[in-house]
Amino acid sequence: MNDIKNNTYYNLFIRQKENQFKIGKRTYNQRVKTLNALQRAIEYTYRNEIREALFKDLGKPKVETELSEVYQILGDIKYAKKHLRRWMRKQKVNTPISMLGSSSYYIYEPKGVCLIISPWNFPFNLTFGPLVSAIAAGNTVIIKPSEMTPHSSALMAKIIKDVFNDDEVALVEGEAEVSTELLKLPFNHIFFTGSPNVGKIVMTAAAKNLSSVTLELGGKSPTIVDKTSSIDKAAKKIVWGKFLNAGQICVSPDYVLIDESLKEDFIYACLKWLNQFFSENPKQSASYGRIVTTKHFERLKSYIDNAKTLDATIESGGEIHKESNYIAPTIISNLKEEAALLQEEIFGPIMPIVTYKTLDEAIAYINSKERPLALYIYSKSSSNIKEVMQNTRSGGTCINNNIIHYANHNLPFGGTNNSGIGKSHGFFGFKAFSNERAVIKQHTFGVTELLFPPYTGLKEKLAKFTIKWF
Ligand code: NAD
């Protein structure tokens, strides 16, 4: 402890540490009361301010804010309130005959003092979502949101201050250095949402204190469109999923892998849907967002420039407007494999089209890259779907759709290896912030006592008997 006493957040951390058992003891009704206070703040008190902050930070259309931020958080809270009583219950399990005279159960107890580090693309949802799980599980929490969305972060700080005492939940704003300082503290759990590169930094820091981690990361999520799929329906859903939040979504379809015979028809259908969703001039459309910062705008522009240098075909879009961080919905084909668009996670409104000749080729292509957070398949063939499912790995999958698996609270959400470690949402989020404490209670004389030393011949026979029969 001595070496962390000079840490900027030491006093805050210690106050939460001292308060953890009081918070952890809270009953179902008390935890629901806390969740209700957060719900009121988001549903009523701060709803308009949330819309304004997101518009300032991301140009986010009001409907998108309602659906992808407010609705999601309220959904998380309502789901937790509905199921929390059951989650908090003692979980009874069988006890082997060899332990006759005792009974067994486990409980989900709070991990303790937790750290949540969140990204900018859905600032409220990806901060308050994990927070709901953490407080439902009975923890104290320090939050560090992203510096990229300053209006949202400042508003979240205000909400947290309004709803919680800081020895229960506190939010500290700032750049990466703030996370670095916080990560030196011996948190009982760290829940990080962000890029795989920073995920590695977080896990390295956590290892020093053996803090457990949930890493919600990203990467390139492929979308397969096979020969049997309905092209128009697939294009409609893919265009929606890809250009929602201007492509700045961790489960956004990163690139499309399509049977080569369907490429032209698919692009034609995409153009039709782009036009219907965002008009001929998406820059004027109130339904289309902006890139979060100049840095990310420049990154995405460099991907388009790089593709042009490599003689790729811009099928649509490509227009940019630096002053407003606008990048038109862009579709690019004929990319060489070394193109940045096929190597880096795009996280923006650019959709590469990659063709394949056989499904095996498409599967091999996916497996040549890191394991994705999501993998999408558009197909009417159950054998093709089975083939893809059995020969790939991903955090989640939608069949004949994209993104929506995120919104089902009954499903675990998270990645695998490079796209993440651990799961969140609903019960899985509650579990991430809980320690499963195993308990055996001895009621009467236990038969295990018959095996205590000294190990006489009789004990040896008893041991052999136990191994054989119990
Ligand atoms: P990021 O990794 O750059 O930043 C995330 C958070 O980490 C921010 O709060 C930031 O301040 C902090 N951070 C940055 N550098 C750090 C460092 N060196 N040490 C400690 N903390 C540091 O990610 P981002 O740009 O905010 O978000 C985009 C990434 O997040 C994409 O890869 C995307 O796929 C992923 N993402 C994943 C999910 C998910 O649920 N799996 C959701 C949204 C975004």
PDB file of N, CA and C in Angstrom, residues 243 274 281-283 288-289 291 297 304 316-321 325-331 348-351:
ATOM      1  N   PHE A 243     -23.474   2.181 -41.391  1.00  0.00           N
ATOM      2  CA  PHE A 243     -23.399   3.652 -41.362  1.00  0.00           C
ATOM      3  C   PHE A 243     -24.093   4.283 -40.157  1.00  0.00           C
ATOM      4  N   LEU A 274     -28.625   3.460 -49.463  1.00  0.00           N
ATOM      5  CA  LEU A 274     -27.928   4.664 -48.972  1.00  0.00           C
ATOM      6  C   LEU A 274     -28.737   5.907 -49.322  1.00  0.00           C
ATOM      7  N   ASN A 281     -27.743  13.602 -50.754  1.00  0.00           N
ATOM      8  CA  ASN A 281     -26.690  14.407 -50.137  1.00  0.00           C
ATOM      9  C   ASN A 281     -26.639  14.144 -48.622  1.00  0.00           C
ATOM     10  N   PRO A 282     -25.948  13.082 -48.209  1.00  0.00           N
ATOM     11  CA  PRO A 282     -25.934  12.700 -46.781  1.00  0.00           C
ATOM     12  C   PRO A 282     -25.445  13.820 -45.866  1.00  0.00           C
ATOM     13  N   LYS A 283     -24.642  14.741 -46.427  1.00  0.00           N
ATOM     14  CA  LYS A 283     -24.117  15.852 -45.625  1.00  0.00           C
ATOM     15  C   LYS A 283     -25.256  16.706 -45.067  1.00  0.00           C
ATOM     16  N   TYR A 288     -27.648  11.400 -40.422  1.00  0.00           N
ATOM     17  CA  TYR A 288     -26.273  10.917 -40.594  1.00  0.00           C
ATOM     18  C   TYR A 288     -25.306  11.675 -39.679  1.00  0.00           C
ATOM     19  N   GLY A 289     -24.475  10.945 -38.948  1.00  0.00           N
ATOM     20  CA  GLY A 289     -23.602  11.549 -37.932  1.00  0.00           C
ATOM     21  C   GLY A 289     -22.268  12.055 -38.477  1.00  0.00           C
ATOM     22  N   ILE A 291     -17.749  12.397 -37.690  1.00  0.00           N
ATOM     23  CA  ILE A 291     -16.612  11.705 -37.072  1.00  0.00           C
ATOM     24  C   ILE A 291     -16.236  12.464 -35.793  1.00  0.00           C
ATOM     25  N   PHE A 297     -10.925  11.750 -37.971  1.00  0.00           N
ATOM     26  CA  PHE A 297     -11.241  12.156 -39.342  1.00  0.00           C
ATOM     27  C   PHE A 297     -10.000  11.945 -40.226  1.00  0.00           C
ATOM     28  N   ILE A 304      -8.789   6.199 -46.992  1.00  0.00           N
ATOM     29  CA  ILE A 304      -9.336   6.392 -48.351  1.00  0.00           C
ATOM     30  C   ILE A 304      -8.193   6.743 -49.316  1.00  0.00           C
ATOM     31  N   SER A 316     -18.895   4.363 -54.210  1.00  0.00           N
ATOM     32  CA  SER A 316     -19.762   5.498 -53.868  1.00  0.00           C
ATOM     33  C   SER A 316     -19.124   6.263 -52.727  1.00  0.00           C
ATOM     34  N   GLY A 317     -19.498   7.533 -52.577  1.00  0.00           N
ATOM     35  CA  GLY A 317     -18.980   8.341 -51.465  1.00  0.00           C
ATOM     36  C   GLY A 317     -17.581   8.850 -51.725  1.00  0.00           C
ATOM     37  N   GLY A 318     -16.799   8.900 -50.656  1.00  0.00           N
ATOM     38  CA  GLY A 318     -15.426   9.404 -50.755  1.00  0.00           C
ATOM     39  C   GLY A 318     -15.330  10.889 -50.439  1.00  0.00           C
ATOM     40  N   GLU A 319     -16.477  11.615 -50.482  1.00  0.00           N
ATOM     41  CA  GLU A 319     -16.421  13.059 -50.229  1.00  0.00           C
ATOM     42  C   GLU A 319     -16.147  13.307 -48.737  1.00  0.00           C
ATOM     43  N   ILE A 320     -15.391  14.377 -48.475  1.00  0.00           N
ATOM     44  CA  ILE A 320     -15.105  14.721 -47.083  1.00  0.00           C
ATOM     45  C   ILE A 320     -15.290  16.229 -46.883  1.00  0.00           C
ATOM     46  N   HIS A 321     -15.482  16.623 -45.612  1.00  0.00           N
ATOM     47  CA  HIS A 321     -15.535  18.050 -45.294  1.00  0.00           C
ATOM     48  C   HIS A 321     -14.848  18.214 -43.955  1.00  0.00           C
ATOM     49  N   ASN A 325     -15.848  17.546 -39.878  1.00  0.00           N
ATOM     50  CA  ASN A 325     -15.505  16.131 -39.673  1.00  0.00           C
ATOM     51  C   ASN A 325     -16.486  15.208 -40.391  1.00  0.00           C
ATOM     52  N   TYR A 326     -16.853  15.600 -41.609  1.00  0.00           N
ATOM     53  CA  TYR A 326     -17.811  14.798 -42.380  1.00  0.00           C
ATOM     54  C   TYR A 326     -17.078  13.880 -43.357  1.00  0.00           C
ATOM     55  N   ILE A 327     -17.458  12.626 -43.332  1.00  0.00           N
ATOM     56  CA  ILE A 327     -17.008  11.682 -44.365  1.00  0.00           C
ATOM     57  C   ILE A 327     -18.264  11.002 -44.905  1.00  0.00           C
ATOM     58  N   ALA A 328     -18.471  11.097 -46.200  1.00  0.00           N
ATOM     59  CA  ALA A 328     -19.684  10.515 -46.794  1.00  0.00           C
ATOM     60  C   ALA A 328     -19.678   8.997 -46.630  1.00  0.00           C
ATOM     61  N   PRO A 329     -20.866   8.380 -46.590  1.00  0.00           N
ATOM     62  CA  PRO A 329     -20.910   6.911 -46.595  1.00  0.00           C
ATOM     63  C   PRO A 329     -20.176   6.419 -47.846  1.00  0.00           C
ATOM     64  N   THR A 330     -19.139   5.625 -47.630  1.00  0.00           N
ATOM     65  CA  THR A 330     -18.239   5.268 -48.739  1.00  0.00           C
ATOM     66  C   THR A 330     -18.154   3.748 -48.917  1.00  0.00           C
ATOM     67  N   ILE A 331     -18.261   3.324 -50.176  1.00  0.00           N
ATOM     68  CA  ILE A 331     -18.119   1.887 -50.482  1.00  0.00           C
ATOM     69  C   ILE A 331     -16.927   1.741 -51.433  1.00  0.00           C
ATOM     70  N   GLY A 348     -15.465   3.625 -38.856  1.00  0.00           N
ATOM     71  CA  GLY A 348     -15.903   4.810 -39.584  1.00  0.00           C
ATOM     72  C   GLY A 348     -16.746   4.391 -40.773  1.00  0.00           C
ATOM     73  N   PRO A 349     -17.280   5.383 -41.535  1.00  0.00           N
ATOM     74  CA  PRO A 349     -18.276   5.067 -42.576  1.00  0.00           C
ATOM     75  C   PRO A 349     -17.677   4.647 -43.922  1.00  0.00           C
ATOM     76  N   ILE A 350     -16.769   3.697 -43.880  1.00  0.00           N
ATOM     77  CA  ILE A 350     -16.156   3.201 -45.124  1.00  0.00           C
ATOM     78  C   ILE A 350     -16.343   1.678 -45.169  1.00  0.00           C
ATOM     79  N   MET A 351     -16.943   1.200 -46.253  1.00  0.00           N
ATOM     80  CA  MET A 351     -17.248  -0.236 -46.327  1.00  0.00           C
ATOM     81  C   MET A 351     -16.489  -0.899 -47.475  1.00  0.00           C
TER      82      MET A 351
END
